[in-house]
PDB file of C-alpha atoms and ligand atoms in Angstrom:
ATOM      1  CA  MET A   1     -29.311 -19.525  18.633  1.00  0.00           C
ATOM      2  CA  GLY A   2     -28.158 -19.275  22.185  1.00  0.00           C
ATOM      3  CA  ARG A   3     -28.179 -21.318  25.264  1.00  0.00           C
ATOM      4  CA  PRO A   4     -31.378 -21.501  27.322  1.00  0.00           C
ATOM      5  CA  SER A   5     -31.916 -18.453  29.527  1.00  0.00           C
ATOM      6  CA  PHE A   6     -31.172 -18.436  33.273  1.00  0.00           C
ATOM      7  CA  PRO A   7     -33.844 -17.821  35.875  1.00  0.00           C
ATOM      8  CA  ARG A   8     -33.444 -14.580  37.789  1.00  0.00           C
ATOM      9  CA  THR A   9     -35.359 -15.338  40.915  1.00  0.00           C
ATOM     10  CA  LEU A  10     -35.828 -18.253  43.292  1.00  0.00           C
ATOM     11  CA  LEU A  11     -39.456 -18.518  42.233  1.00  0.00           C
ATOM     12  CA  GLU A  12     -38.598 -18.547  38.591  1.00  0.00           C
ATOM     13  CA  PHE A  13     -36.040 -21.145  39.263  1.00  0.00           C
ATOM     14  CA  GLN A  14     -38.575 -23.248  41.110  1.00  0.00           C
ATOM     15  CA  ARG A  15     -41.074 -23.118  38.315  1.00  0.00           C
ATOM     16  CA  ARG A  16     -38.537 -23.747  35.625  1.00  0.00           C
ATOM     17  CA  PHE A  17     -36.829 -26.776  37.334  1.00  0.00           C
ATOM     18  CA  SER A  18     -39.733 -28.222  39.206  1.00  0.00           C
ATOM     19  CA  GLY A  19     -38.832 -31.761  38.381  1.00  0.00           C
ATOM     20  CA  ASP A  20     -36.282 -34.123  36.796  1.00  0.00           C
ATOM     21  CA  GLU A  21     -38.051 -33.860  33.372  1.00  0.00           C
ATOM     22  CA  GLU A  22     -37.562 -30.108  33.179  1.00  0.00           C
ATOM     23  CA  CYS A  23     -33.908 -30.519  34.249  1.00  0.00           C
ATOM     24  CA  ARG A  24     -33.389 -33.098  31.511  1.00  0.00           C
ATOM     25  CA  ARG A  25     -34.863 -30.742  28.897  1.00  0.00           C
ATOM     26  CA  TYR A  26     -32.463 -27.995  30.025  1.00  0.00           C
ATOM     27  CA  LEU A  27     -29.517 -30.392  29.688  1.00  0.00           C
ATOM     28  CA  LEU A  28     -30.570 -31.286  26.237  1.00  0.00           C
ATOM     29  CA  GLU A  29     -30.969 -27.617  25.177  1.00  0.00           C
ATOM     30  CA  SER A  30     -27.513 -26.844  26.739  1.00  0.00           C
ATOM     31  CA  ARG A  31     -25.796 -29.568  24.951  1.00  0.00           C
ATOM     32  CA  TRP A  32     -27.652 -29.041  21.572  1.00  0.00           C
ATOM     33  CA  PRO A  33     -28.849 -25.379  21.356  1.00  0.00           C
ATOM     34  CA  ASP A  34     -29.746 -25.930  17.729  1.00  0.00           C
ATOM     35  CA  GLY A  35     -31.367 -29.347  18.145  1.00  0.00           C
ATOM     36  CA  TYR A  36     -29.973 -32.806  18.494  1.00  0.00           C
ATOM     37  CA  SER A  37     -27.254 -33.895  16.071  1.00  0.00           C
ATOM     38  CA  CYS A  38     -25.684 -37.388  16.222  1.00  0.00           C
ATOM     39  CA  PRO A  39     -21.966 -37.094  17.020  1.00  0.00           C
ATOM     40  CA  ARG A  40     -21.203 -39.936  14.690  1.00  0.00           C
ATOM     41  CA  CYS A  41     -23.456 -39.488  11.582  1.00  0.00           C
ATOM     42  CA  ASN A  42     -24.967 -35.983  12.198  1.00  0.00           C
ATOM     43  CA  HIS A  43     -28.488 -37.356  11.878  1.00  0.00           C
ATOM     44  CA  ARG A  44     -30.993 -35.008  13.565  1.00  0.00           C
ATOM     45  CA  GLU A  45     -33.401 -37.511  15.162  1.00  0.00           C
ATOM     46  CA  ALA A  46     -32.949 -39.758  18.210  1.00  0.00           C
ATOM     47  CA  TYR A  47     -34.851 -42.018  20.581  1.00  0.00           C
ATOM     48  CA  GLU A  48     -34.890 -40.701  24.195  1.00  0.00           C
ATOM     49  CA  LEU A  49     -33.943 -43.659  26.361  1.00  0.00           C
ATOM     50  CA  SER A  50     -34.234 -42.377  29.943  1.00  0.00           C
ATOM     51  CA  LEU A  51     -34.612 -39.517  32.406  1.00  0.00           C
ATOM     52  CA  ARG A  52     -30.804 -39.303  32.522  1.00  0.00           C
ATOM     53  CA  ALA A  53     -30.940 -37.692  29.116  1.00  0.00           C
ATOM     54  CA  LEU A  54     -29.573 -40.649  27.203  1.00  0.00           C
ATOM     55  CA  LEU A  55     -30.218 -40.449  23.350  1.00  0.00           C
ATOM     56  CA  LYS A  56     -29.912 -43.036  20.620  1.00  0.00           C
ATOM     57  CA  CYS A  57     -29.540 -42.042  16.980  1.00  0.00           C
ATOM     58  CA  LYS A  58     -32.415 -43.264  14.799  1.00  0.00           C
ATOM     59  CA  VAL A  59     -30.027 -44.016  11.970  1.00  0.00           C
ATOM     60  CA  CYS A  60     -26.778 -45.511  13.275  1.00  0.00           C
ATOM     61  CA  GLY A  61     -27.802 -46.360  16.757  1.00  0.00           C
ATOM     62  CA  TYR A  62     -25.025 -44.404  18.421  1.00  0.00           C
ATOM     63  CA  GLN A  63     -25.865 -43.521  22.036  1.00  0.00           C
ATOM     64  CA  THR A  64     -24.920 -40.305  23.572  1.00  0.00           C
ATOM     65  CA  SER A  65     -25.793 -38.564  26.861  1.00  0.00           C
ATOM     66  CA  ALA A  66     -26.377 -34.931  27.592  1.00  0.00           C
ATOM     67  CA  THR A  67     -24.815 -35.386  30.995  1.00  0.00           C
ATOM     68  CA  ALA A  68     -21.451 -36.585  29.594  1.00  0.00           C
ATOM     69  CA  GLY A  69     -18.697 -34.397  30.996  1.00  0.00           C
ATOM     70  CA  THR A  70     -20.994 -32.941  33.639  1.00  0.00           C
ATOM     71  CA  VAL A  71     -21.032 -33.589  37.411  1.00  0.00           C
ATOM     72  CA  LEU A  72     -24.442 -35.243  36.835  1.00  0.00           C
ATOM     73  CA  HIS A  73     -22.952 -38.027  34.849  1.00  0.00           C
ATOM     74  CA  GLY A  74     -23.258 -41.432  36.585  1.00  0.00           C
ATOM     75  CA  SER A  75     -24.743 -39.916  39.690  1.00  0.00           C
ATOM     76  CA  LYS A  76     -27.801 -41.561  41.373  1.00  0.00           C
ATOM     77  CA  ILE A  77     -28.800 -38.199  42.865  1.00  0.00           C
ATOM     78  CA  PRO A  78     -31.927 -36.780  41.139  1.00  0.00           C
ATOM     79  CA  LEU A  79     -31.212 -34.132  38.514  1.00  0.00           C
ATOM     80  CA  SER A  80     -33.377 -31.591  40.191  1.00  0.00           C
ATOM     81  CA  SER A  81     -31.336 -31.989  43.456  1.00  0.00           C
ATOM     82  CA  TRP A  82     -28.114 -31.250  41.487  1.00  0.00           C
ATOM     83  CA  PHE A  83     -29.679 -28.174  39.879  1.00  0.00           C
ATOM     84  CA  TRP A  84     -30.818 -26.844  43.302  1.00  0.00           C
ATOM     85  CA  ALA A  85     -27.400 -27.446  44.765  1.00  0.00           C
ATOM     86  CA  ALA A  86     -25.670 -25.590  41.904  1.00  0.00           C
ATOM     87  CA  TYR A  87     -28.112 -22.845  42.122  1.00  0.00           C
ATOM     88  CA  LEU A  88     -27.765 -22.324  45.820  1.00  0.00           C
ATOM     89  CA  VAL A  89     -23.960 -22.450  45.731  1.00  0.00           C
ATOM     90  CA  THR A  90     -23.979 -19.979  42.815  1.00  0.00           C
ATOM     91  CA  THR A  91     -26.263 -17.401  44.254  1.00  0.00           C
ATOM     92  CA  HIS A  92     -25.546 -17.614  47.925  1.00  0.00           C
ATOM     93  CA  THR A  93     -22.248 -15.878  48.566  1.00  0.00           C
ATOM     94  CA  PRO A  94     -20.332 -16.648  50.586  1.00  0.00           C
ATOM     95  CA  GLY A  95     -20.849 -20.334  49.932  1.00  0.00           C
ATOM     96  CA  PHE A  96     -22.971 -23.040  51.410  1.00  0.00           C
ATOM     97  CA  SER A  97     -22.025 -25.542  54.143  1.00  0.00           C
ATOM     98  CA  ALA A  98     -22.981 -29.271  53.686  1.00  0.00           C
ATOM     99  CA  LEU A  99     -25.305 -29.116  56.589  1.00  0.00           C
ATOM    100  CA  GLN A 100     -27.271 -26.195  55.035  1.00  0.00           C
ATOM    101  CA  LEU A 101     -27.410 -28.067  51.738  1.00  0.00           C
ATOM    102  CA  GLN A 102     -28.639 -31.309  53.443  1.00  0.00           C
ATOM    103  CA  ARG A 103     -31.489 -29.357  55.086  1.00  0.00           C
ATOM    104  CA  GLN A 104     -32.369 -27.286  52.094  1.00  0.00           C
ATOM    105  CA  LEU A 105     -32.647 -30.312  49.719  1.00  0.00           C
ATOM    106  CA  GLY A 106     -34.134 -32.564  52.358  1.00  0.00           C
ATOM    107  CA  LEU A 107     -31.356 -35.219  51.862  1.00  0.00           C
ATOM    108  CA  ASN A 108     -31.280 -38.155  54.361  1.00  0.00           C
ATOM    109  CA  ARG A 109     -27.537 -38.299  54.545  1.00  0.00           C
ATOM    110  CA  TYR A 110     -25.069 -35.575  55.410  1.00  0.00           C
ATOM    111  CA  GLU A 111     -22.410 -37.428  53.417  1.00  0.00           C
ATOM    112  CA  THR A 112     -24.476 -37.036  50.252  1.00  0.00           C
ATOM    113  CA  ALA A 113     -24.567 -33.235  50.632  1.00  0.00           C
ATOM    114  CA  TRP A 114     -20.949 -33.149  51.398  1.00  0.00           C
ATOM    115  CA  ALA A 115     -20.023 -35.118  48.321  1.00  0.00           C
ATOM    116  CA  MET A 116     -22.213 -32.977  46.149  1.00  0.00           C
ATOM    117  CA  LEU A 117     -20.486 -29.774  47.495  1.00  0.00           C
ATOM    118  CA  GLN A 118     -17.075 -31.285  46.841  1.00  0.00           C
ATOM    119  CA  LYS A 119     -18.020 -32.013  43.236  1.00  0.00           C
ATOM    120  CA  LEU A 120     -19.398 -28.611  42.656  1.00  0.00           C
ATOM    121  CA  ARG A 121     -16.260 -26.980  44.277  1.00  0.00           C
ATOM    122  CA  ARG A 122     -14.056 -28.860  42.004  1.00  0.00           C
ATOM    123  CA  ALA A 123     -15.522 -26.919  39.108  1.00  0.00           C
ATOM    124  CA  MET A 124     -14.422 -23.658  40.919  1.00  0.00           C
ATOM    125  CA  VAL A 125     -10.862 -24.617  41.453  1.00  0.00           C
ATOM    126  CA  ARG A 126     -10.143 -25.052  37.813  1.00  0.00           C
ATOM    127  CA  PRO A 127      -7.686 -22.203  37.056  1.00  0.00           C
ATOM    128  CA  GLU A 128      -8.972 -19.411  34.821  1.00  0.00           C
ATOM    129  CA  ARG A 129      -7.581 -19.856  31.339  1.00  0.00           C
ATOM    130  CA  ASP A 130      -7.450 -16.340  29.768  1.00  0.00           C
ATOM    131  CA  ARG A 131      -5.299 -13.465  30.940  1.00  0.00           C
ATOM    132  CA  ILE A 132      -6.736 -10.176  32.159  1.00  0.00           C
ATOM    133  CA  SER A 133      -5.717  -6.959  30.429  1.00  0.00           C
ATOM    134  CA  GLY A 134      -5.992  -3.159  30.097  1.00  0.00           C
ATOM    135  CA  LYS A 135      -4.988  -1.188  33.169  1.00  0.00           C
ATOM    136  CA  VAL A 136      -4.191  -3.614  36.024  1.00  0.00           C
ATOM    137  CA  GLU A 137      -3.399  -3.048  39.738  1.00  0.00           C
ATOM    138  CA  VAL A 138      -0.956  -5.655  41.093  1.00  0.00           C
ATOM    139  CA  ASP A 139       0.124  -6.099  44.771  1.00  0.00           C
ATOM    140  CA  GLU A 140       0.739  -8.694  47.372  1.00  0.00           C
ATOM    141  CA  THR A 141      -0.554  -9.342  50.884  1.00  0.00           C
ATOM    142  CA  TYR A 142      -0.188 -11.643  53.861  1.00  0.00           C
ATOM    143  CA  VAL A 143      -2.994 -14.078  54.763  1.00  0.00           C
ATOM    144  CA  GLY A 144      -3.244 -16.039  57.983  1.00  0.00           C
ATOM    145  CA  GLY A 145      -1.343 -15.673  61.285  1.00  0.00           C
ATOM    146  CA  VAL A 146      -2.554 -13.723  64.210  1.00  0.00           C
ATOM    147  CA  GLU A 147      -0.873 -10.395  63.938  1.00  0.00           C
ATOM    148  CA  GLU A 148      -1.942  -9.369  60.453  1.00  0.00           C
ATOM    149  CA  GLY A 149       0.137  -6.626  58.946  1.00  0.00           C
ATOM    150  CA  ARG A 150       1.443  -5.396  62.239  1.00  0.00           C
ATOM    151  CA  ARG A 151       4.956  -4.931  61.041  1.00  0.00           C
ATOM    152  CA  GLY A 152       3.972  -3.798  57.525  1.00  0.00           C
ATOM    153  CA  GLY A 153       6.521  -4.111  54.800  1.00  0.00           C
ATOM    154  CA  ARG A 154       7.428  -7.440  53.310  1.00  0.00           C
ATOM    155  CA  GLN A 155       8.854  -9.375  56.206  1.00  0.00           C
ATOM    156  CA  ARG A 156       7.390 -12.881  56.389  1.00  0.00           C
ATOM    157  CA  GLU A 157       6.054 -14.566  59.403  1.00  0.00           C
ATOM    158  CA  SER A 158       5.969 -18.328  59.466  1.00  0.00           C
ATOM    159  CA  THR A 159       2.230 -18.707  59.888  1.00  0.00           C
ATOM    160  CA  LYS A 160       1.372 -16.473  56.991  1.00  0.00           C
ATOM    161  CA  SER A 161       0.987 -17.192  53.371  1.00  0.00           C
ATOM    162  CA  ILE A 162       1.613 -14.690  50.643  1.00  0.00           C
ATOM    163  CA  VAL A 163      -1.149 -13.965  48.169  1.00  0.00           C
ATOM    164  CA  VAL A 164      -0.411 -11.881  44.987  1.00  0.00           C
ATOM    165  CA  GLY A 165      -3.245 -10.325  43.107  1.00  0.00           C
ATOM    166  CA  ALA A 166      -4.086  -8.546  39.849  1.00  0.00           C
ATOM    167  CA  VAL A 167      -7.233  -6.485  39.366  1.00  0.00           C
ATOM    168  CA  GLU A 168      -8.544  -4.796  36.195  1.00  0.00           C
ATOM    169  CA  VAL A 169      -9.343  -1.088  36.543  1.00  0.00           C
ATOM    170  CA  ARG A 170     -12.854  -0.432  35.231  1.00  0.00           C
ATOM    171  CA  GLY A 171     -13.713   3.150  35.836  1.00  0.00           C
ATOM    172  CA  ARG A 172     -14.056   3.501  39.657  1.00  0.00           C
ATOM    173  CA  GLY A 173     -14.803  -0.185  39.992  1.00  0.00           C
ATOM    174  CA  SER A 174     -13.054  -3.524  39.338  1.00  0.00           C
ATOM    175  CA  GLY A 175     -13.110  -5.790  36.367  1.00  0.00           C
ATOM    176  CA  ARG A 176     -11.799  -9.353  36.459  1.00  0.00           C
ATOM    177  CA  ILE A 177      -9.335 -10.456  39.078  1.00  0.00           C
ATOM    178  CA  ARG A 178      -6.573 -13.127  39.388  1.00  0.00           C
ATOM    179  CA  LEU A 179      -5.103 -14.239  42.690  1.00  0.00           C
ATOM    180  CA  ALA A 180      -2.393 -16.714  43.532  1.00  0.00           C
ATOM    181  CA  VAL A 181      -0.468 -18.037  46.518  1.00  0.00           C
ATOM    182  CA  VAL A 182       3.243 -17.526  46.011  1.00  0.00           C
ATOM    183  CA  GLU A 183       6.317 -18.824  47.781  1.00  0.00           C
ATOM    184  CA  ASP A 184       7.970 -15.401  48.330  1.00  0.00           C
ATOM    185  CA  VAL A 185       7.951 -11.812  46.956  1.00  0.00           C
ATOM    186  CA  SER A 186      11.043 -12.268  44.902  1.00  0.00           C
ATOM    187  CA  ALA A 187      11.105 -10.931  41.254  1.00  0.00           C
ATOM    188  CA  ALA A 188      11.040 -14.485  39.958  1.00  0.00           C
ATOM    189  CA  SER A 189       7.810 -15.264  41.824  1.00  0.00           C
ATOM    190  CA  LEU A 190       6.087 -12.009  41.039  1.00  0.00           C
ATOM    191  CA  VAL A 191       7.075 -11.939  37.421  1.00  0.00           C
ATOM    192  CA  ARG A 192       5.882 -15.513  36.947  1.00  0.00           C
ATOM    193  CA  PHE A 193       2.457 -14.622  38.465  1.00  0.00           C
ATOM    194  CA  VAL A 194       2.028 -11.500  36.371  1.00  0.00           C
ATOM    195  CA  GLU A 195       3.126 -13.173  33.091  1.00  0.00           C
ATOM    196  CA  GLY A 196       0.583 -15.903  33.692  1.00  0.00           C
ATOM    197  CA  ALA A 197      -2.250 -13.651  34.725  1.00  0.00           C
ATOM    198  CA  VAL A 198      -1.913 -10.466  32.745  1.00  0.00           C
ATOM    199  CA  GLU A 199      -1.631  -9.893  28.935  1.00  0.00           C
ATOM    200  CA  THR A 200       1.671  -8.626  27.661  1.00  0.00           C
ATOM    201  CA  GLY A 201       1.670  -4.931  26.893  1.00  0.00           C
ATOM    202  CA  SER A 202      -1.007  -4.110  29.536  1.00  0.00           C
ATOM    203  CA  THR A 203      -0.491  -1.219  31.914  1.00  0.00           C
ATOM    204  CA  LEU A 204       0.645  -2.360  35.417  1.00  0.00           C
ATOM    205  CA  LEU A 205       0.150  -0.188  38.459  1.00  0.00           C
ATOM    206  CA  THR A 206       2.326  -1.366  41.301  1.00  0.00           C
ATOM    207  CA  ASP A 207       4.073   0.117  44.330  1.00  0.00           C
ATOM    208  CA  GLY A 208       7.842   0.646  44.261  1.00  0.00           C
ATOM    209  CA  TRP A 209       8.857  -2.791  45.292  1.00  0.00           C
ATOM    210  CA  GLN A 210      11.936  -3.875  43.282  1.00  0.00           C
ATOM    211  CA  GLY A 211      10.486  -7.274  42.646  1.00  0.00           C
ATOM    212  CA  TYR A 212       8.248  -5.758  39.986  1.00  0.00           C
ATOM    213  CA  ALA A 213      10.975  -3.857  38.222  1.00  0.00           C
ATOM    214  CA  PRO A 214      11.712  -6.560  35.474  1.00  0.00           C
ATOM    215  CA  LEU A 215       8.095  -6.182  34.306  1.00  0.00           C
ATOM    216  CA  ARG A 216       8.947  -2.946  32.463  1.00  0.00           C
ATOM    217  CA  LYS A 217      10.437  -4.971  29.726  1.00  0.00           C
ATOM    218  CA  THR A 218       7.162  -6.493  28.492  1.00  0.00           C
ATOM    219  CA  TYR A 219       4.602  -4.219  30.172  1.00  0.00           C
ATOM    220  CA  ASP A 220       3.814  -0.581  30.486  1.00  0.00           C
ATOM    221  CA  HIS A 221       4.867  -0.631  34.104  1.00  0.00           C
ATOM    222  CA  GLN A 222       4.012   2.405  36.170  1.00  0.00           C
ATOM    223  CA  PRO A 223       5.437   1.939  39.687  1.00  0.00           C
ATOM    224  CA  THR A 224       4.606   4.410  42.458  1.00  0.00           C
ATOM    225  CA  THR A 225       6.690   4.889  45.528  1.00  0.00           C
ATOM    226  CA  GLN A 226       4.319   5.098  48.413  1.00  0.00           C
ATOM    227  CA  GLY A 227       6.612   5.874  51.369  1.00  0.00           C
ATOM    228  CA  ASP A 228       4.558   4.653  54.195  1.00  0.00           C
ATOM    229  CA  PRO A 229       3.180   1.190  53.539  1.00  0.00           C
ATOM    230  CA  LYS A 230      -0.259   2.336  54.884  1.00  0.00           C
ATOM    231  CA  ASN A 231      -0.659   4.426  51.723  1.00  0.00           C
ATOM    232  CA  ALA A 232      -0.714   1.343  49.498  1.00  0.00           C
ATOM    233  CA  ALA A 233      -4.467   0.918  49.945  1.00  0.00           C
ATOM    234  CA  LYS A 234      -5.044   4.428  48.584  1.00  0.00           C
ATOM    235  CA  LEU A 235      -2.755   4.035  45.635  1.00  0.00           C
ATOM    236  CA  LEU A 236      -4.077   0.596  44.608  1.00  0.00           C
ATOM    237  CA  PRO A 237      -7.603   0.586  46.014  1.00  0.00           C
ATOM    238  CA  ARG A 238      -9.085  -2.237  43.884  1.00  0.00           C
ATOM    239  CA  VAL A 239      -6.526  -4.894  44.608  1.00  0.00           C
ATOM    240  CA  HIS A 240      -6.607  -3.938  48.263  1.00  0.00           C
ATOM    241  CA  ARG A 241     -10.432  -4.260  48.397  1.00  0.00           C
ATOM    242  CA  ALA A 242     -10.042  -7.704  46.862  1.00  0.00           C
ATOM    243  CA  PHE A 243      -7.510  -8.693  49.529  1.00  0.00           C
ATOM    244  CA  SER A 244      -9.720  -7.304  52.288  1.00  0.00           C
ATOM    245  CA  ASN A 245     -12.821  -9.203  50.916  1.00  0.00           C
ATOM    246  CA  LEU A 246     -10.722 -12.417  50.689  1.00  0.00           C
ATOM    247  CA  LYS A 247      -9.590 -12.160  54.264  1.00  0.00           C
ATOM    248  CA  THR A 248     -13.007 -11.375  55.597  1.00  0.00           C
ATOM    249  CA  TRP A 249     -14.453 -14.425  53.785  1.00  0.00           C
ATOM    250  CA  ILE A 250     -11.679 -16.692  54.984  1.00  0.00           C
ATOM    251  CA  VAL A 251     -11.928 -15.620  58.562  1.00  0.00           C
ATOM    252  CA  GLY A 252     -15.680 -15.056  58.859  1.00  0.00           C
ATOM    253  CA  THR A 253     -16.985 -17.965  56.922  1.00  0.00           C
ATOM    254  CA  HIS A 254     -14.254 -20.492  57.219  1.00  0.00           C
ATOM    255  CA  HIS A 255     -12.706 -19.469  60.531  1.00  0.00           C
ATOM    256  CA  GLY A 256      -9.233 -19.431  59.052  1.00  0.00           C
ATOM    257  CA  VAL A 257      -7.715 -21.785  56.503  1.00  0.00           C
ATOM    258  CA  SER A 258      -4.495 -23.732  56.713  1.00  0.00           C
ATOM    259  CA  PRO A 259      -1.753 -22.761  54.255  1.00  0.00           C
ATOM    260  CA  LYS A 260      -2.098 -26.144  52.606  1.00  0.00           C
ATOM    261  CA  HIS A 261      -5.763 -25.533  51.651  1.00  0.00           C
ATOM    262  CA  LEU A 262      -5.398 -21.801  50.965  1.00  0.00           C
ATOM    263  CA  PRO A 263      -4.856 -22.070  47.200  1.00  0.00           C
ATOM    264  CA  HIS A 264      -8.264 -23.850  46.760  1.00  0.00           C
ATOM    265  CA  TYR A 265     -10.059 -21.115  48.696  1.00  0.00           C
ATOM    266  CA  VAL A 266      -8.304 -18.438  46.729  1.00  0.00           C
ATOM    267  CA  ASN A 267      -9.386 -20.017  43.481  1.00  0.00           C
ATOM    268  CA  GLU A 268     -12.993 -20.335  44.735  1.00  0.00           C
ATOM    269  CA  PHE A 269     -13.009 -16.679  45.689  1.00  0.00           C
ATOM    270  CA  VAL A 270     -11.749 -15.728  42.123  1.00  0.00           C
ATOM    271  CA  PHE A 271     -14.371 -17.938  40.562  1.00  0.00           C
ATOM    272  CA  ARG A 272     -17.139 -16.188  42.477  1.00  0.00           C
ATOM    273  CA  PHE A 273     -15.820 -12.728  42.036  1.00  0.00           C
ATOM    274  CA  ASN A 274     -15.342 -12.926  38.261  1.00  0.00           C
ATOM    275  CA  ARG A 275     -18.911 -14.326  37.855  1.00  0.00           C
ATOM    276  CA  ARG A 276     -20.692 -11.979  40.311  1.00  0.00           C
ATOM    277  CA  ARG A 277     -22.696 -10.392  37.536  1.00  0.00           C
ATOM    278  CA  THR A 278     -23.196 -13.619  35.452  1.00  0.00           C
ATOM    279  CA  PRO A 279     -24.953 -16.133  37.568  1.00  0.00           C
ATOM    280  CA  MET A 280     -25.824 -18.226  34.615  1.00  0.00           C
ATOM    281  CA  ALA A 281     -22.231 -18.752  33.638  1.00  0.00           C
ATOM    282  CA  ALA A 282     -21.484 -19.731  37.171  1.00  0.00           C
ATOM    283  CA  PHE A 283     -24.300 -22.103  37.366  1.00  0.00           C
ATOM    284  CA  GLN A 284     -23.362 -23.843  34.077  1.00  0.00           C
ATOM    285  CA  SER A 285     -19.708 -23.931  35.007  1.00  0.00           C
ATOM    286  CA  LEU A 286     -20.579 -25.647  38.347  1.00  0.00           C
ATOM    287  CA  LEU A 287     -22.661 -28.322  36.624  1.00  0.00           C
ATOM    288  CA  GLY A 288     -19.933 -28.720  34.060  1.00  0.00           C
ATOM    289  CA  LEU A 289     -22.196 -27.698  31.121  1.00  0.00           C
ATOM    290  CA  THR A 290     -19.695 -25.186  29.664  1.00  0.00           C
ATOM    291  CA  GLY A 291     -17.058 -27.691  28.739  1.00  0.00           C
ATOM    292  CA  GLN A 292     -19.405 -29.388  26.249  1.00  0.00           C
ATOM    293  CA  HIS A 293     -19.024 -26.715  23.617  1.00  0.00           C
ATOM    294  CA  THR A 294     -15.291 -26.510  23.461  1.00  0.00           C
ATOM    295  CA  PRO A 295     -14.722 -26.185  19.695  1.00  0.00           C
ATOM    296  CA  THR A 296     -12.325 -29.016  19.163  1.00  0.00           C
ATOM    297  CA  THR A 297     -10.645 -30.836  22.016  1.00  0.00           C
ATOM    298  CA  TYR A 298      -7.348 -32.755  21.584  1.00  0.00           C
ATOM    299  CA  LYS A 299      -9.125 -35.944  22.359  1.00  0.00           C
ATOM    300  CA  MET A 300     -11.504 -35.268  19.491  1.00  0.00           C
ATOM    301  CA  LEU A 301      -8.639 -34.417  17.198  1.00  0.00           C
ATOM    302  CA  TYR A 302      -6.826 -37.676  17.900  1.00  0.00           C
ATOM    303  CA  SER A 303      -9.948 -39.906  17.716  1.00  0.00           C
ATOM    304  CA  GLY A 304     -10.761 -38.316  14.358  1.00  0.00           C
ATOM    305  CA  GLU A 305     -14.191 -36.957  15.447  1.00  0.00           C
ATOM    306  CA  SER A 306     -15.445 -33.643  14.433  1.00  0.00           C
ATOM    307  CA  ASN A 307     -17.537 -31.335  16.441  1.00  0.00           C
ATOM    308  CA  GLY A 308     -20.597 -31.435  14.421  1.00  0.00           C
TER     309      GLY A 308
HETATM  310 ZN1   ZN B 401     -26.056 -41.457  14.054  1.00  0.00          ZN
END
């Protein structure tokens, strides 16, 4: 029993979610892959109360909604518009502007499109929970400013931010990535990032920077002294490709980003990158459908509810 399948093409999507009723069905299937079950008494039958996927238990009368915990909850925008927005944002890298969304969905107000995008974006800035593992390249780079990398090395210019990254080695390609904005390139900052992003015991490939040295205590650390900083891209190709794509996206699509907002864009980049081969997971994350199946939340534990 799995979740409902995800449309692979625009045409398939259009057929599948042609109206609010189809979207409502999908929400119900996502929330209850094995069929409805009352959260209070576990009864399997309910009255369907509205197009917003509201259900009322036939035995105890408990009301529950398939949109609870999703961005659709309490919204007056039609379900089908939300589905289209999430689909477009998921499948169109690099991202969608509010104006494009307004035109594509035929919305009267620009503000509506803008608010929808903001809500969908919020799902992308949620930090990734699990740590990456295996063989991992780690390095840092400077983002912003006008004279990118001219001096090389690790001297900081005031207009630049520092982004540190970790990328899994998968054959010739890349697996999952983690990126974060850090204050400086001190051992304290770099070690904190790596410990939060990479599982202990993994193999770490870095350059010879001393800031990475303490990692040998808890990781299989394999530093390489590169000599000329220009060789770093050859020694750590995956993490440098990620940096390069990040910069191209920030400059090309967003025409630069202020240091204050950079962390959000970095998170969005990571979100897209890690789901580039699983559009269904991205689509469901954006709508907020994935959180519904968390085995047992603290809230449930303390309110004495079980996850029937
Ligand atoms: Zn019930």
